[in-house]
Coordinates of C-alpha atoms in Angstrom, one line a residue:
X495 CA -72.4 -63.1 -158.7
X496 CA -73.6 -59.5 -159.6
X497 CA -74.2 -58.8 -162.7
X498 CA -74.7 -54.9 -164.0
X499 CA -78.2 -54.3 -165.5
X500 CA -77.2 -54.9 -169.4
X501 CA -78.7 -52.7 -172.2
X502 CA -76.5 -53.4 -174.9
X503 CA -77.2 -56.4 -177.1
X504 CA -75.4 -59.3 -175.5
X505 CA -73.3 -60.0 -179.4
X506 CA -71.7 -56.7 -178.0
X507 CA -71.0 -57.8 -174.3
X508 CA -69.8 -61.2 -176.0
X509 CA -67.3 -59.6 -178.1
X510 CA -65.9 -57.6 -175.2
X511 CA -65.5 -61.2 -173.3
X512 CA -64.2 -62.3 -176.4
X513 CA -61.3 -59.4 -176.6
X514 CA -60.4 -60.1 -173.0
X515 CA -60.2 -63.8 -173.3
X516 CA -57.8 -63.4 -176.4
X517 CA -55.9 -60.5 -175.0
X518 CA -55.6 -60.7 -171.4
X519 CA -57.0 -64.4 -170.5
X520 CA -58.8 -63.8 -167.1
X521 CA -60.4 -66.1 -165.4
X522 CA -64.6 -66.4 -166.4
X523 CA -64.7 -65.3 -163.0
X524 CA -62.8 -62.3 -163.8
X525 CA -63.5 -61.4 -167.0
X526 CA -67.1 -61.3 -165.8
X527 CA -66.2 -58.8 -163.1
X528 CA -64.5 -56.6 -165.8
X529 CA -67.4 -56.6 -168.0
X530 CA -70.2 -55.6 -165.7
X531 CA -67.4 -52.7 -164.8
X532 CA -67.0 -51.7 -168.7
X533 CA -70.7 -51.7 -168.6
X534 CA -71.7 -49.9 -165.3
X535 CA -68.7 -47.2 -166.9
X536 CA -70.5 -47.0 -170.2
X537 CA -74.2 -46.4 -168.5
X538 CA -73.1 -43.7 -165.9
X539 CA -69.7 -42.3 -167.6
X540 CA -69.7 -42.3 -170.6
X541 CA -70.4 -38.0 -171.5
X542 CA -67.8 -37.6 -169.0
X543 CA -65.7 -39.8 -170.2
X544 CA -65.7 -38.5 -173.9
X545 CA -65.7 -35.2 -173.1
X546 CA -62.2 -35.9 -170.6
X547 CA -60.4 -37.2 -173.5
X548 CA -62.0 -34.9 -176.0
X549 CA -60.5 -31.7 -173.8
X550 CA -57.1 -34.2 -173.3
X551 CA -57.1 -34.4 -169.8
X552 CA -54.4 -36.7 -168.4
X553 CA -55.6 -39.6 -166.6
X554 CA -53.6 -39.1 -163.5
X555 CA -51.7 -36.0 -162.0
X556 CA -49.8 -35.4 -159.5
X557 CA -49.5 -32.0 -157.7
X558 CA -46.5 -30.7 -156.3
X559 CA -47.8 -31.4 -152.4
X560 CA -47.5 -35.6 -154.1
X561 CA -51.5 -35.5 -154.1
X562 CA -52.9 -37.7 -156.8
X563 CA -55.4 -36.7 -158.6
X564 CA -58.1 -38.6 -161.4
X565 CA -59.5 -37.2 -164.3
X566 CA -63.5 -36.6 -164.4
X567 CA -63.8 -39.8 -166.3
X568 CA -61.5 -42.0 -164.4
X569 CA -63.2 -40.4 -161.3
X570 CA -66.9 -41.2 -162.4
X571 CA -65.8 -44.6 -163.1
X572 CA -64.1 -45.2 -159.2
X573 CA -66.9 -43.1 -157.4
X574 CA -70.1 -45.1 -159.1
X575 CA -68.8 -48.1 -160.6
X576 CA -65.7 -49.7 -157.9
X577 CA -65.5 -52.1 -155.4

């Protein structure tokens, strides 16, 4: 399996395992797949990210044509971090 090139201390990455286990329950499998996500987010998205919620920006909207539309973090996330 892939993993995302860490840089946080792995007590951190263990406690984000830790929150999914408890509050979602993935499979390892899974919950490792969501992790290396959270990570890859956090290394290339994470100024975006802040500064999108910072200035309130929605996650999703929707223009009047029915074209949906992310916000820059959401987008960052999908265009260097997805499947």
């Amino acid at each position: 399996a892939f993993r995302y090139a860490r840089t946080v201390p792995d007590v951190t990455l263990r406690r984000v395992e830790q929150c999914i286990d408890s509050s979602i329950g993935f499979t390892p499998s899974c919950r490792e797949c969501w992790v290396d996500n959270i990570e890859c987010t956090r290394q290339n998205c994470f100024y975006t990210c802040v500064k999108a919620y910072a200035l309130g920006e929605q996650a999703v909207h929707t223009d009047a044509d029915g074209t949906v539309h992310l916000n820059a973090c959401l987008s960052c996330d999908e265009r260097l971090c997805g499947p």
